[in-house]
Amino acid sequence: MQTALKEKGDNMENTNRRIIWINTELSEPLMNTELKPYVRLLEFNGYDVTFSSSSDDATVLLKNKRFDAVLVNYLDLSTRDYGTVARIRREDPHIPIVLLTDTDDDEIQEVVSLYNVSDVMIMPTNPRQVVSSIGFLLDKQQMRDRYTPQAYVKNFNRQYSKHASEHEGQQLNSEGVNDEKDWQIWIDTYLRFVEWDFRLDALSIVDELKTIHEAEKREANAAFADYIQNTYSSWLESKDSPPLSVDVFHKFVIPEIQIGKSVLFVVMDCMRLDHWFKIEQLLYPDFHMTKHYYFSILPTTTRYARNAIFSGLFPIELADRYPHLYAEPEEGTTSVNRYEKDLMRLQLERNGLTLKPFPYYFKIFDEHGEIQYLDWLKDVNQISFTAIVVDFLDMLTHQRSEISLFKQLIPNEEAFRMVIETWFKNSRLYTIFKLAAERGLTIIVTSDHGSVLCKNGVKVSSPHDLSSGLRVKEGLEISCSSEAGLLIDNPAAYGLPNNGRETNYILAKEDYYFLYENQYSTFKNVFDGSFQHGGISFEEMILPCVILEPK
């Protein structure tokens, strides 16, 4: 039986939203008493309501007519039809479903979980609550599109006003030094930008707002580069410096080992902070998380930054103390970080840690490496400390510049985030994390550096050969615009060796990248819009270090 309180057919002039209300206990007295207030208010707010007394009739209606939402009475335990919601979902996987029930028992939770029920309302309830629920479900995207731009403007106006007042009110101590940890302000600033990256990802029509957001971020990145240029060298000596690459083991890893925990340390090469947040949401159900943030050393390349993590030493210290482990890679060598296992062992020994079983280091390049490490993790009896380096993100970042198919797959930062989430969700690395949780391991996840989307080529020159990086160059007599690059002519002040000669380094700021003048036109088309690293930006320098404890 079908009873339509308000049936206007499929008249093209009717713009009302249409709701089908499934009620297996439907009768005229019930309809005229208990349900009448709900129906009247729904109609008043522009909804047409069609009643159905069975799931079979409702399925036929859904096949033949367009409906915007479904209400399902799930009140009487004796008349609950478990299959009603299942049949609706088979007919329309996306239509919003609201369950009306008088209890929130296990069966309700099971139905909600299995069939993607949009909302559950405990009856009886105020009719306005039903109208509000339906309205929110149908209009949430439009409301998000409408209100997010307003919130964006208010947020950034408020933040800039706050930072200006903080800057004006900063006090100097007796030595004329600012007591405020200004590096923490930059971390908070970048976190806020990433938060808005994700909020804007969820909008459907935001081209203009995204353009404004990118301009705001670029302006902030320019200020951040100036800050790093003026401050970084002082961090090497200051007790109030932020955590740097050289501090990761000392501050985050070793304390966990010292209290007797079995630790899995994971370095995901070239993982940005926004990439981590995509991975984090997948791990949240299985782990308690303690989040820390640190700054990569300069240059933000694998050779310097990751060696600093595993050695606990700045490059100049590493070259001086262990020259055989710092040595330049030989011709044809596939990795410039082939001594990480030795550097890790030496750092543990310097901190008085002699572990049994012996620490295990492994580098994962591909699926075969994932399988090999997963098999080891399944079979090993006891673990004291194990470290893995995952190269997938770094390889994807570089190959995107070289393979046109990858450029189509990852046209922008939002797409990059989506690819990272899909990859991790379906990777054996995800399985490794879950197995580690089952074995009770504490997992510490970090990155050695990030990458930045490069949009502005700038000319660099030297009478000598320079290194090949697009965001960092090493060599002699380097010349480049000071607006686009930081020239380091005193490497020791930045913790860098001079390699036995008057070596200069130049690091790209913001979203610049370096091209030789005689190759500028040719390679600008190749590298515009590529992700690169080695320079100074939020995305390359501010990184997560997260401690995961199994739930």
Coordinates of C-alpha atoms in Angstrom, one line a residue:
M1 CA 0.0 0.0 0.0
Q2 CA 1.2 3.5 -0.8
T3 CA -0.2 6.6 0.7
A4 CA 0.9 10.0 -0.7
L5 CA 0.1 13.0 1.5
K6 CA 1.3 15.3 -1.2
E7 CA 1.9 13.9 -4.7
K8 CA 2.6 16.2 -7.5
G9 CA 3.9 13.6 -9.9
D10 CA 6.9 14.5 -12.0
N11 CA 5.8 18.0 -13.1
M12 CA 8.9 19.7 -14.3
E13 CA 7.8 22.9 -12.6
N14 CA 7.9 21.3 -9.2
T15 CA 11.2 22.2 -7.5
N16 CA 10.4 20.7 -4.1
R17 CA 12.8 18.1 -2.6
R18 CA 11.2 14.7 -2.5
I19 CA 11.3 12.4 0.5
I20 CA 10.1 8.8 0.7
W21 CA 9.1 7.7 4.3
I22 CA 9.0 4.0 4.9
N23 CA 6.8 3.0 7.7
T24 CA 5.7 -0.7 8.0
E25 CA 3.2 0.2 10.7
L26 CA 1.5 2.8 8.6
S27 CA -2.2 3.4 9.2
E28 CA -4.5 6.4 8.7
P29 CA -5.0 7.1 12.5
L30 CA -1.2 6.9 13.1
M31 CA -0.6 9.1 10.1
N32 CA -3.1 11.7 11.2
T33 CA -1.9 11.9 14.8
E34 CA 1.7 11.0 15.4
L35 CA 3.2 11.9 12.0
K36 CA 1.1 14.8 11.0
P37 CA 3.3 17.5 12.7
Y38 CA 6.4 16.1 11.0
V39 CA 4.8 16.0 7.6
R40 CA 3.3 19.5 7.9
L41 CA 6.7 21.0 8.8
L42 CA 8.5 19.2 6.1
E43 CA 5.9 20.4 3.5
F44 CA 6.2 23.9 4.9
N45 CA 9.9 23.8 4.3
G46 CA 9.6 22.7 0.7
Y47 CA 9.6 18.9 0.8
D48 CA 7.1 16.5 -0.8
V49 CA 6.5 13.4 1.3
T50 CA 5.6 10.1 -0.1
F51 CA 4.7 7.2 2.3
S52 CA 5.3 3.6 1.7
S53 CA 4.3 0.7 4.0
S54 CA 6.8 -1.8 2.7
S55 CA 10.4 -2.0 1.5
D56 CA 9.3 -3.7 -1.7
D57 CA 7.0 -0.8 -2.6
A58 CA 9.7 1.7 -1.6
T59 CA 12.2 0.0 -3.9
V60 CA 9.7 0.3 -6.8
L61 CA 9.2 4.0 -6.1
L62 CA 13.0 4.6 -6.0
K63 CA 13.4 2.9 -9.4
N64 CA 10.7 4.9 -11.1
K65 CA 10.9 8.3 -9.5
R66 CA 13.6 10.7 -8.2
F67 CA 13.8 11.1 -4.5
D68 CA 16.3 13.1 -2.5
A69 CA 16.2 11.3 0.9
V70 CA 14.7 8.3 2.7
L71 CA 13.2 8.2 6.2
V72 CA 12.9 4.7 7.7
N73 CA 10.8 4.0 10.8
Y74 CA 12.8 1.6 12.9
L75 CA 10.8 1.8 16.1
D76 CA 9.1 -1.4 17.0
L77 CA 11.6 -4.2 17.6
S78 CA 9.1 -6.8 16.4
T79 CA 8.6 -5.2 13.0
R80 CA 12.2 -4.1 12.3
D81 CA 13.1 -5.2 8.8
Y82 CA 16.9 -5.5 8.6
G83 CA 16.7 -5.9 4.8
T84 CA 14.9 -2.6 4.2
V85 CA 18.0 -0.5 4.5
A86 CA 20.0 -3.1 2.5
R87 CA 17.5 -3.0 -0.4
I88 CA 17.5 0.8 -0.4
R89 CA 21.3 0.8 -0.6
R90 CA 21.4 -1.7 -3.4
E91 CA 18.9 0.5 -5.4
D92 CA 20.7 3.8 -4.6
P93 CA 24.2 3.7 -3.1
H94 CA 24.3 7.4 -2.4
I95 CA 20.8 8.6 -1.3
P96 CA 20.8 9.9 2.3
I97 CA 19.0 7.6 4.8
V98 CA 17.7 8.7 8.2
L99 CA 16.7 6.0 10.7
L100 CA 14.0 6.9 13.1
T101 CA 14.3 4.7 16.2
D102 CA 13.5 4.7 19.9
T103 CA 16.8 3.1 21.1
D104 CA 20.4 3.2 20.1
D105 CA 21.1 -0.5 20.5
D106 CA 23.7 -2.8 18.9
E107 CA 21.5 -3.7 16.0
I108 CA 21.0 0.0 15.1
Q109 CA 24.8 0.6 15.2
E110 CA 25.3 -2.4 13.0
V111 CA 22.8 -1.2 10.4
V112 CA 24.4 2.3 10.4
S113 CA 27.9 0.9 10.0
L114 CA 27.1 -1.7 7.3
Y115 CA 24.8 0.5 5.1
N116 CA 26.2 4.0 5.4
V117 CA 23.2 5.4 7.2
S118 CA 23.4 9.2 7.2
D119 CA 21.7 9.9 10.5
V120 CA 19.9 8.3 13.4
M121 CA 17.2 10.1 15.3
I122 CA 15.7 9.0 18.6
M123 CA 11.9 9.3 18.5
P124 CA 9.8 11.0 19.5
T125 CA 11.7 14.2 18.7
N126 CA 10.9 17.7 17.8
P127 CA 9.7 17.9 14.1
R128 CA 12.2 20.7 13.6
Q129 CA 15.0 18.2 14.3
V130 CA 13.9 16.0 11.5
V131 CA 13.7 19.0 9.1
S132 CA 17.1 20.2 10.2
S133 CA 18.7 16.8 9.7
I134 CA 17.3 16.4 6.2
G135 CA 18.3 19.9 5.3
F136 CA 21.8 19.5 6.5
L137 CA 22.3 16.2 4.6
L138 CA 21.0 17.6 1.4
D139 CA 22.6 21.0 1.6
K140 CA 25.9 20.4 3.4
Q141 CA 28.0 20.8 0.3
Q142 CA 26.3 24.1 -0.6
M143 CA 26.6 25.3 3.0
R144 CA 30.2 24.4 3.0
D145 CA 30.8 26.2 -0.2
R146 CA 28.9 29.3 1.1
Y147 CA 30.3 29.6 4.5
T148 CA 33.9 28.5 4.1
P149 CA 35.1 31.6 2.2
Q150 CA 33.7 33.8 4.9
A151 CA 35.4 31.8 7.6
Y152 CA 38.6 31.9 5.6
V153 CA 38.7 35.7 5.5
K154 CA 37.8 36.0 9.2
N155 CA 40.4 33.5 10.2
F156 CA 43.3 35.1 8.4
N157 CA 42.3 38.6 9.3
R158 CA 42.2 37.5 13.0
Q159 CA 45.5 35.7 12.7
Y160 CA 47.4 38.5 11.1
S161 CA 45.9 40.9 13.7
K162 CA 47.0 38.6 16.5
H163 CA 50.6 38.2 15.1
A164 CA 50.9 41.9 14.6
S165 CA 49.9 42.6 18.2
E166 CA 52.2 39.8 19.5
H167 CA 55.1 41.3 17.5
E168 CA 54.5 44.8 18.9
G169 CA 54.3 43.5 22.4
Q170 CA 57.3 41.2 22.4
Q171 CA 59.8 41.9 25.2
L172 CA 63.5 41.6 25.1
N173 CA 65.4 40.0 28.0
S174 CA 68.5 41.6 29.7
E175 CA 70.7 40.5 26.8
G176 CA 68.5 42.1 24.2
V177 CA 67.2 38.7 22.9
N178 CA 63.6 37.9 22.3
D179 CA 62.3 35.3 24.7
E180 CA 59.5 34.3 22.4
K181 CA 60.0 31.0 20.6
D182 CA 59.3 32.5 17.2
W183 CA 60.1 29.2 15.4
Q184 CA 57.0 27.8 17.1
I185 CA 54.9 30.6 15.6
W186 CA 56.1 29.5 12.1
I187 CA 55.1 25.9 12.8
D188 CA 51.7 27.1 13.9
T189 CA 51.4 29.2 10.8
Y190 CA 52.2 26.3 8.5
L191 CA 49.8 24.0 10.4
R192 CA 47.1 26.6 9.8
F193 CA 47.8 26.7 6.1
V194 CA 47.7 22.9 5.9
E195 CA 44.4 22.9 7.8
W196 CA 42.9 25.2 5.2
D197 CA 44.4 23.2 2.3
F198 CA 42.2 20.3 3.6
R199 CA 39.2 22.4 4.1
L200 CA 39.4 23.9 0.6
D201 CA 39.9 20.4 -0.8
A202 CA 36.4 19.6 0.4
L203 CA 34.8 22.4 -1.5
S204 CA 33.3 22.0 -5.0
I205 CA 33.6 25.6 -6.4
V206 CA 36.7 27.3 -4.9
D207 CA 38.9 28.4 -7.7
E208 CA 39.0 32.1 -6.7
L209 CA 39.4 31.2 -3.0
K210 CA 42.2 28.8 -3.7
T211 CA 44.0 31.5 -5.7
I212 CA 43.8 33.8 -2.7
H213 CA 45.0 31.0 -0.4
E214 CA 48.0 30.2 -2.6
A215 CA 48.9 33.9 -2.7
E216 CA 48.7 34.1 1.1
K217 CA 50.8 31.0 1.4
R218 CA 53.4 32.3 -1.0
E219 CA 53.6 35.6 0.9
A220 CA 54.1 33.7 4.1
N221 CA 56.7 31.5 2.6
A222 CA 58.6 34.5 1.5
A223 CA 58.6 35.9 5.0
F224 CA 59.6 32.4 6.3
A225 CA 62.6 32.3 3.9
D226 CA 63.7 35.7 5.3
Y227 CA 63.3 34.4 8.8
I228 CA 65.4 31.3 8.1
Q229 CA 68.1 33.5 6.3
N230 CA 68.3 35.7 9.4
T231 CA 68.0 33.0 12.1
Y232 CA 69.1 29.5 10.9
S233 CA 72.9 29.9 11.6
S234 CA 72.1 30.9 15.2
W235 CA 70.2 27.7 15.8
L236 CA 73.4 25.7 15.5
E237 CA 74.6 27.2 18.8
S238 CA 71.5 28.2 20.7
K239 CA 69.9 26.2 23.5
D240 CA 66.5 27.6 22.4
S241 CA 66.7 26.4 18.8
P242 CA 63.9 24.2 17.5
P243 CA 64.3 20.5 17.1
L244 CA 66.4 19.9 14.0
S245 CA 67.2 16.8 11.9
V246 CA 70.2 16.1 14.2
D247 CA 67.9 16.0 17.2
V248 CA 65.3 13.5 16.0
F249 CA 67.0 10.5 17.6
H250 CA 68.1 12.3 20.8
K251 CA 64.7 13.9 21.5
F252 CA 62.2 11.4 20.1
V253 CA 63.7 8.0 19.5
I254 CA 66.2 7.3 22.2
P255 CA 63.9 8.2 25.2
E256 CA 61.5 5.5 24.0
I257 CA 64.3 2.9 23.8
Q258 CA 65.6 3.9 27.2
I259 CA 62.4 3.1 29.0
G260 CA 62.4 -0.4 27.5
K261 CA 60.1 -0.1 24.6
S262 CA 60.5 -2.1 21.4
V263 CA 60.7 0.5 18.7
L264 CA 60.0 0.6 14.9
F265 CA 61.5 3.8 13.5
V266 CA 60.1 4.8 10.0
V267 CA 61.6 7.5 7.8
M268 CA 59.4 8.2 4.8
D269 CA 61.7 10.0 2.4
C270 CA 60.2 13.2 1.0
M271 CA 56.9 13.0 3.0
R272 CA 55.4 16.5 3.5
L273 CA 53.3 17.4 6.5
D274 CA 50.0 17.3 4.5
H275 CA 51.0 13.9 3.2
W276 CA 51.3 12.7 6.7
F277 CA 47.9 14.0 7.7
K278 CA 46.4 11.8 4.9
I279 CA 48.2 8.8 6.3
E280 CA 47.4 9.7 9.9
Q281 CA 43.7 9.4 9.5
L282 CA 44.1 5.8 8.3
L283 CA 46.2 4.9 11.4
Y284 CA 44.1 6.7 14.0
P285 CA 41.8 3.7 14.7
D286 CA 44.8 1.5 15.7
F287 CA 47.1 4.0 17.5
H288 CA 47.3 6.7 20.1
M289 CA 49.4 9.5 18.7
T290 CA 51.8 12.0 20.2
K291 CA 52.7 14.6 17.6
H292 CA 55.9 16.6 17.4
Y293 CA 57.3 18.9 14.7
Y294 CA 60.8 19.7 13.8
F295 CA 62.8 21.6 11.1
S296 CA 64.9 19.9 8.5
I297 CA 68.5 21.1 8.3
L298 CA 69.7 22.9 5.2
P299 CA 70.0 21.9 2.4
T300 CA 66.7 19.9 2.5
T301 CA 68.0 17.0 0.4
T302 CA 68.3 13.3 1.3
R303 CA 72.0 13.3 1.4
Y304 CA 72.2 16.0 4.1
A305 CA 69.0 15.8 6.0
R306 CA 68.6 12.0 6.3
N307 CA 72.3 11.5 7.2
A308 CA 71.8 14.1 9.9
I309 CA 68.9 12.1 11.3
F310 CA 70.8 8.8 11.4
S311 CA 74.1 10.3 12.5
G312 CA 72.8 13.0 14.9
L313 CA 75.5 15.3 13.4
F314 CA 75.6 18.3 11.1
P315 CA 77.3 17.6 7.7
I316 CA 80.4 19.5 8.8
E317 CA 80.7 17.3 12.0
L318 CA 80.0 14.2 10.0
A319 CA 82.7 15.0 7.4
D320 CA 85.2 15.8 10.2
R321 CA 84.4 12.9 12.5
Y322 CA 83.7 10.1 10.1
P323 CA 85.2 11.2 6.7
H324 CA 84.9 7.6 5.3
L325 CA 81.2 7.7 6.0
Y326 CA 80.7 11.1 4.5
A327 CA 82.7 10.5 1.4
E328 CA 81.3 11.6 -2.0
P329 CA 79.5 8.7 -3.8
E330 CA 81.5 6.8 -6.3
E331 CA 80.6 7.0 -10.0
G332 CA 77.6 4.7 -10.7
T333 CA 76.6 4.4 -7.0
T334 CA 72.9 4.1 -6.7
S335 CA 72.6 5.7 -3.2
V336 CA 74.3 8.6 -1.5
N337 CA 73.0 7.4 1.9
R338 CA 74.5 3.9 1.8
Y339 CA 76.1 4.3 5.3
E340 CA 72.9 5.0 7.3
K341 CA 73.1 1.7 9.1
D342 CA 76.6 2.5 10.3
L343 CA 75.7 6.0 11.3
M344 CA 72.7 4.7 13.2
R345 CA 74.8 2.2 15.1
L346 CA 77.4 4.9 16.0
Q347 CA 74.8 7.3 17.3
L348 CA 73.2 4.6 19.5
E349 CA 76.7 3.8 20.9
R350 CA 77.4 7.5 21.6
N351 CA 74.3 7.5 23.7
G352 CA 75.4 4.5 25.7
L353 CA 72.9 2.1 24.1
T354 CA 74.0 -1.5 23.4
L355 CA 70.9 -3.2 22.3
K356 CA 70.0 -6.9 22.2
P357 CA 68.8 -8.2 19.8
F358 CA 71.1 -6.1 17.6
P359 CA 69.2 -3.1 15.8
Y360 CA 67.9 -4.0 12.4
Y361 CA 68.0 -1.5 9.5
F362 CA 66.2 -2.0 6.2
K363 CA 65.5 0.2 3.1
I364 CA 62.3 -0.3 1.1
F365 CA 62.5 0.7 -2.5
D366 CA 59.6 -1.3 -4.0
E367 CA 57.0 -4.0 -3.4
H368 CA 59.6 -6.7 -3.1
G369 CA 61.2 -4.7 -0.2
E370 CA 57.9 -4.4 1.5
I371 CA 57.3 -8.2 1.3
Q372 CA 60.8 -8.9 2.5
Y373 CA 60.5 -6.7 5.5
L374 CA 57.0 -7.9 6.3
D375 CA 58.3 -11.5 6.3
W376 CA 61.1 -10.6 8.7
L377 CA 58.6 -8.8 11.0
K378 CA 56.4 -11.9 11.1
D379 CA 59.2 -14.4 11.8
V380 CA 61.6 -12.5 14.1
N381 CA 61.2 -13.6 17.8
Q382 CA 62.3 -10.4 19.6
I383 CA 62.8 -6.8 18.5
S384 CA 64.8 -4.1 20.4
F385 CA 65.0 -1.4 17.7
T386 CA 64.4 -1.6 14.0
A387 CA 64.6 1.2 11.4
I388 CA 63.2 1.3 7.9
V389 CA 63.5 3.9 5.2
V390 CA 60.7 4.1 2.6
D391 CA 61.6 5.6 -0.7
F392 CA 58.3 5.5 -2.5
L393 CA 57.3 9.1 -2.0
D394 CA 60.7 10.5 -3.1
M395 CA 60.7 8.3 -6.2
L396 CA 57.1 9.4 -7.0
T397 CA 58.0 13.0 -6.6
H398 CA 61.0 12.8 -8.9
Q399 CA 59.4 10.6 -11.6
R400 CA 56.4 12.9 -11.7
S401 CA 58.7 15.4 -13.4
E402 CA 59.9 12.9 -15.9
I403 CA 56.8 10.9 -16.8
S404 CA 53.9 12.7 -18.4
L405 CA 51.3 10.2 -17.2
F406 CA 52.3 11.0 -13.6
K407 CA 51.8 14.7 -14.3
Q408 CA 48.3 13.9 -15.5
L409 CA 47.7 11.8 -12.4
I410 CA 49.1 14.4 -10.0
P411 CA 48.3 17.8 -11.6
N412 CA 48.4 19.7 -8.2
E413 CA 48.9 19.4 -4.5
E414 CA 45.4 18.2 -3.8
A415 CA 45.8 15.3 -6.2
F416 CA 49.1 14.5 -4.7
R417 CA 47.5 14.2 -1.2
M418 CA 44.8 11.9 -2.7
V419 CA 47.4 9.7 -4.4
I420 CA 49.3 9.4 -1.1
E421 CA 46.2 8.3 0.8
T422 CA 45.3 5.7 -1.9
W423 CA 48.8 4.3 -2.0
F424 CA 49.2 3.9 1.7
K425 CA 45.8 2.4 2.2
N426 CA 46.6 -0.3 -0.3
S427 CA 50.3 -0.8 0.5
R428 CA 52.0 -3.5 2.5
L429 CA 53.5 -0.7 4.5
Y430 CA 50.1 -0.2 6.0
T431 CA 50.1 -4.0 6.8
I432 CA 53.5 -3.6 8.4
F433 CA 52.1 -0.8 10.7
K434 CA 49.2 -3.0 11.7
L435 CA 51.4 -6.0 12.4
A436 CA 53.8 -3.9 14.4
A437 CA 50.8 -2.8 16.5
E438 CA 49.7 -6.4 17.1
R439 CA 53.3 -7.1 18.3
G440 CA 53.1 -4.2 20.7
L441 CA 55.8 -2.1 19.0
T442 CA 56.0 1.6 19.5
I443 CA 56.2 3.2 16.0
I444 CA 58.0 6.5 15.4
V445 CA 57.2 8.0 12.0
T446 CA 59.0 11.0 10.4
S447 CA 60.3 12.4 7.2
D448 CA 63.8 13.7 6.2
H449 CA 62.5 16.6 4.1
G450 CA 59.4 17.6 2.1
S451 CA 59.0 19.1 -1.4
V452 CA 57.5 22.2 -2.8
L453 CA 55.6 22.9 -6.0
C454 CA 57.9 25.0 -8.1
K455 CA 56.4 27.7 -10.3
N456 CA 59.2 30.2 -10.9
G457 CA 62.4 29.5 -12.7
V458 CA 65.3 31.7 -12.0
K459 CA 68.7 32.0 -13.8
V460 CA 71.8 30.8 -12.0
S461 CA 75.4 31.1 -13.3
S462 CA 79.0 30.1 -12.5
P463 CA 82.2 29.8 -14.5
H464 CA 82.5 26.4 -12.8
D465 CA 80.5 23.2 -12.9
L466 CA 77.7 23.1 -10.3
S467 CA 75.8 20.3 -8.7
S468 CA 72.6 19.2 -10.5
G469 CA 69.8 20.0 -8.0
L470 CA 67.1 22.4 -9.0
R471 CA 66.5 23.8 -5.5
V472 CA 70.2 23.7 -4.3
K473 CA 73.5 24.2 -6.1
E474 CA 77.0 23.6 -4.8
G475 CA 80.1 24.9 -6.4
L476 CA 82.3 28.0 -6.8
E477 CA 81.5 31.6 -7.6
I478 CA 77.7 31.1 -7.9
S479 CA 75.6 34.0 -9.0
C480 CA 71.8 34.3 -8.6
S481 CA 69.1 36.8 -7.6
S482 CA 69.1 37.3 -3.8
E483 CA 65.3 37.5 -4.0
A484 CA 65.1 33.9 -5.3
G485 CA 68.0 32.3 -3.5
L486 CA 70.1 32.3 -0.3
L487 CA 73.8 32.3 -1.1
I488 CA 75.9 30.6 1.5
D489 CA 79.5 31.7 1.2
N490 CA 80.5 30.7 4.7
P491 CA 79.4 27.1 4.8
A492 CA 80.7 26.5 8.4
A493 CA 78.1 29.0 9.7
Y494 CA 75.4 26.7 8.4
G495 CA 77.0 23.4 9.5
L496 CA 78.2 22.6 6.0
P497 CA 81.7 21.5 4.9
N498 CA 83.6 23.4 2.2
N499 CA 85.0 20.1 0.8
G500 CA 88.6 21.4 0.8
R501 CA 87.9 24.4 -1.4
E502 CA 85.9 27.7 -1.3
T503 CA 82.6 26.0 -1.9
N504 CA 79.4 28.1 -2.1
Y505 CA 75.9 26.8 -1.7
I506 CA 72.8 28.5 -3.0
L507 CA 69.3 27.5 -1.8
A508 CA 66.1 28.4 -3.6
K509 CA 63.5 30.3 -1.6
E510 CA 59.7 30.1 -1.8
D511 CA 58.7 28.3 -5.1
Y512 CA 61.8 29.2 -7.2
Y513 CA 64.0 26.7 -8.9
F514 CA 67.4 27.2 -10.7
L515 CA 68.2 27.0 -14.4
Y516 CA 71.3 27.8 -16.3
E517 CA 70.9 30.8 -18.5
N518 CA 71.7 29.0 -21.8
Q519 CA 69.2 26.3 -20.9
Y520 CA 66.5 28.5 -19.4
S521 CA 63.9 28.4 -22.2
T522 CA 64.3 24.7 -22.8
F523 CA 64.0 23.4 -19.3
K524 CA 61.6 25.9 -17.9
N525 CA 58.8 24.1 -19.8
V526 CA 60.0 20.8 -18.3
F527 CA 60.2 21.8 -14.6
D528 CA 57.5 24.4 -14.2
G529 CA 54.9 22.8 -11.9
S530 CA 57.3 20.1 -10.7
F531 CA 57.8 19.1 -7.0
Q532 CA 61.4 19.7 -5.9
H533 CA 63.4 19.9 -2.7
G534 CA 66.7 21.2 -1.4
G535 CA 65.6 24.8 -0.6
I536 CA 63.8 26.9 2.0
S537 CA 60.0 26.6 2.4
F538 CA 57.4 25.5 4.8
E539 CA 56.8 22.4 2.8
E540 CA 60.4 21.3 2.7
M541 CA 61.5 22.2 6.3
I542 CA 58.6 21.8 8.8
L543 CA 58.1 18.1 9.3
P544 CA 56.2 15.7 11.6
C545 CA 57.7 13.2 14.0
V546 CA 54.9 11.2 15.5
I547 CA 55.0 8.5 18.2
L548 CA 52.4 5.8 17.7
E549 CA 51.3 3.6 20.6
P550 CA 49.0 0.6 19.8
K551 CA 45.5 1.0 21.2

